[in-house]
Short mmCIF file of C-alpha atoms in Angstrom, two decimals:
data_model
loop_
_atom_site.label_atom_id
_atom_site.label_comp_id
_atom_site.label_asym_id
_atom_site.label_seq_id
_atom_site.Cartn_x
_atom_site.Cartn_y
_atom_site.Cartn_z
CA LYS A 1 82.08 75.81 96.91
CA ILE A 2 82.15 76.25 100.66
CA ARG A 3 81.71 79.66 102.23
CA ILE A 4 82.50 80.04 105.90
CA THR A 5 81.86 83.31 107.67
CA GLY A 6 82.72 84.26 111.20
CA GLY A 7 85.15 86.07 113.38
CA GLU A 8 87.16 85.24 116.47
CA PRO A 9 84.59 82.99 118.21
CA LEU A 10 84.53 80.69 115.19
CA VAL A 11 88.34 80.61 115.07
CA ARG A 12 88.50 79.69 118.76
CA LYS A 13 86.07 76.81 118.18
CA GLY A 14 88.41 75.08 115.77
CA ILE A 15 87.91 76.77 112.41
CA MET A 16 91.61 76.31 111.75
CA ASP A 17 91.07 72.57 112.26
CA LEU A 18 88.38 72.72 109.58
CA PHE A 19 90.75 74.43 107.14
CA GLU A 20 93.39 71.80 107.87
CA MET A 21 90.82 69.09 107.19
CA LEU A 22 89.65 70.69 103.91
CA ASN A 23 93.14 71.45 102.56
CA PRO A 24 93.80 67.97 101.09
CA HIS A 25 90.56 68.22 99.10
CA LEU A 26 91.48 71.45 97.33
CA SER A 27 93.13 69.82 94.35
CA THR A 28 90.37 67.27 93.75
CA ASP A 29 87.04 68.25 95.32
CA LEU A 30 87.24 71.99 95.97
CA ASP A 31 88.18 74.71 93.51
CA GLU A 32 88.71 77.34 96.16
CA LEU A 33 88.57 77.88 99.88
CA THR A 34 87.65 81.46 100.82
CA LEU A 35 87.00 83.10 104.15
CA THR A 36 84.82 86.15 104.81
CA THR A 37 85.82 88.06 107.92
CA ASN A 38 85.86 91.45 109.60
CA GLY A 39 89.67 91.15 109.47
CA THR A 40 90.46 91.76 113.13
CA GLN A 41 91.97 88.30 113.73
CA LEU A 42 94.05 88.15 110.57
CA PRO A 43 97.29 89.28 112.25
CA LYS A 44 97.13 86.02 114.22
CA TYR A 45 95.78 83.69 111.53
CA ALA A 46 96.57 84.96 108.01
CA SER A 47 99.73 82.86 107.52
CA GLN A 48 98.06 79.77 108.94
CA LEU A 49 95.07 80.27 106.63
CA TYR A 50 97.39 80.48 103.63
CA SER A 51 99.30 77.36 104.67
CA ASN A 52 95.95 75.53 104.88
CA GLY A 53 94.96 76.35 101.32
CA VAL A 54 93.06 79.62 101.63
CA ARG A 55 94.14 81.88 98.78
CA ARG A 56 91.47 84.58 98.85
CA ILE A 57 89.89 86.42 101.73
CA ASN A 58 86.83 88.67 101.79
CA ILE A 59 86.98 91.49 104.31
CA SER A 60 83.91 93.51 105.23
CA LEU A 61 84.85 97.20 105.38
CA ASP A 62 82.48 100.08 104.72
CA THR A 63 84.68 103.09 105.48
CA LEU A 64 88.28 104.19 105.89
CA ASP A 65 87.31 106.84 108.45
CA GLN A 66 87.67 105.84 112.12
CA LYS A 67 84.73 107.95 113.31
CA LYS A 68 82.40 106.51 110.65
CA PHE A 69 83.76 103.03 111.31
CA LYS A 70 82.86 103.33 114.99
CA HIS A 71 79.38 104.55 114.02
CA ILE A 72 78.79 101.71 111.55
CA THR A 73 80.23 98.88 113.68
CA ARG A 74 79.19 100.36 117.04
CA LEU A 75 82.31 99.01 118.74
CA GLY A 76 84.99 98.32 116.18
CA ASN A 77 88.44 99.79 115.71
CA LEU A 78 89.40 100.55 112.11
CA GLN A 79 93.11 100.14 112.91
CA ASP A 80 92.52 96.48 113.88
CA VAL A 81 90.97 95.80 110.47
CA LEU A 82 93.74 97.65 108.61
CA LEU A 83 96.37 95.62 110.49
CA GLY A 84 94.48 92.47 109.51
CA ILE A 85 94.43 93.53 105.88
CA GLU A 86 98.18 94.15 106.01
CA ALA A 87 98.73 90.71 107.56
CA ALA A 88 96.63 89.08 104.83
CA LYS A 89 98.65 90.90 102.18
CA GLU A 90 101.93 89.78 103.78
CA ALA A 91 100.61 86.19 103.81
CA ASN A 92 100.00 86.44 100.02
CA LEU A 93 96.23 86.18 100.35
CA LYS A 94 94.24 87.80 97.54
CA ILE A 95 91.97 90.37 99.15
CA LYS A 96 88.45 91.40 98.30
CA ILE A 97 86.99 94.30 100.27
CA ASN A 98 83.20 94.04 100.57
CA CYS A 99 81.77 97.54 101.00
CA VAL A 100 78.12 98.30 101.73
CA ALA A 101 77.26 101.60 100.02
CA LEU A 102 75.42 103.81 102.52
CA LYS A 103 73.78 107.09 101.54
CA ASN A 104 74.78 109.95 103.84
CA ILE A 105 77.33 107.76 105.62
CA ASN A 106 80.08 106.58 103.28
CA ASP A 107 78.92 107.83 99.87
CA ASP A 108 81.24 110.84 100.15
CA GLU A 109 84.33 108.64 100.30
CA ILE A 110 83.56 106.13 97.52
CA ASP A 111 86.17 107.64 95.16
CA ASN A 112 88.88 107.46 97.85
CA PHE A 113 87.84 103.87 98.63
CA ILE A 114 88.17 102.95 94.95
CA ASP A 115 91.58 104.65 94.70
CA TRP A 116 92.80 102.85 97.84
CA CYS A 117 91.71 99.47 96.49
CA ILE A 118 93.25 100.10 93.06
CA GLU A 119 96.56 101.16 94.65
CA SER A 120 96.49 98.13 96.96
CA ASP A 121 95.41 95.67 94.22
CA PHE A 122 92.25 94.70 96.13
CA ASP A 123 88.97 93.69 94.50
CA LEU A 124 86.13 95.99 95.58
CA PRO A 125 82.51 95.02 95.15
CA PHE A 126 79.90 97.45 96.43
CA ILE A 127 76.91 95.91 98.14
CA GLU A 128 73.46 97.43 98.32
CA THR A 129 72.07 97.66 101.84
CA MET A 130 68.79 95.88 102.31
CA PRO A 131 66.05 98.51 102.72
CA MET A 132 64.37 96.85 105.69
CA GLY A 133 62.90 100.01 107.24
CA ASP A 134 63.18 100.65 110.96
CA ILE A 135 65.41 98.03 112.62
CA GLY A 136 65.43 99.43 116.13
CA ASN A 137 68.02 102.12 116.52
CA GLU A 138 68.12 103.28 112.90
CA ASN A 139 66.03 103.44 109.76
CA ARG A 140 67.84 101.70 106.90
CA LEU A 141 65.68 103.45 104.33
CA ASP A 142 67.53 106.67 105.22
CA HIS A 143 70.81 105.08 104.09
CA PHE A 144 69.66 103.07 101.07
CA LEU A 145 71.84 103.88 98.06
CA PRO A 146 70.74 102.11 94.86
CA LEU A 147 73.70 100.50 93.12
CA ASP A 148 72.52 101.85 89.75
CA GLU A 149 72.89 105.37 91.15
CA LEU A 150 76.30 104.52 92.61
CA LYS A 151 77.43 102.96 89.32
CA ASN A 152 76.38 106.08 87.39
CA ASN A 153 78.34 108.27 89.78
CA ILE A 154 81.43 106.04 89.63
CA SER A 155 81.31 105.76 85.82
CA SER A 156 81.49 109.54 85.53
CA LYS A 157 84.96 109.41 87.15
CA PHE A 158 86.30 105.92 86.44
CA GLU A 159 86.27 103.66 83.40
CA LEU A 160 84.10 100.62 84.07
CA GLU A 161 84.13 97.38 82.13
CA ASP A 162 81.76 94.45 82.63
CA ILE A 163 83.60 91.15 82.84
CA ALA A 164 82.37 87.55 82.69
CA PHE A 165 83.91 86.56 86.04
CA SER A 166 81.56 84.85 88.51
CA SER A 167 82.25 83.79 92.07
CA GLY A 168 79.07 81.77 92.35
CA GLY A 169 77.13 84.54 94.11
CA PRO A 170 74.73 87.21 92.92
CA ALA A 171 77.44 89.80 92.26
CA LYS A 172 77.88 91.28 88.77
CA TYR A 173 81.47 92.12 87.83
#
């Protein structure tokens, strides 16, 4: 399993060349080639990624609210990510939205996030923020939301079922 993360700078440095190089090995040496991205460059590269053997893409997205998105990313534009997600969908890439659960930031929109992903046929793992304390301009402890608490809240509104799927990482499905 090879996991490559990065945004536009990595693409400009020849990441597409790497995917072209790895593509012939998919049937024999590699089970899957997956990319994790913020999604902003997918309108340009989604089709090319698919033609080079990528079938699943992980997109980091913690909110569907532009104001919160700007706060979380400090400079991002939610519309760019949503356009990237649409491009990935049009390119037939399977989409997983990685969402960091943040107390007092995005916890009030978790149900809408789940509904959006169900309607769009996206996988949606929630990720626990690392409680690292003061990291300069914010205190992460203020936004730590334990996944057990989130799971209890979600299970009161949605039916949850544990499955045996594993993607090789620490996630529980």
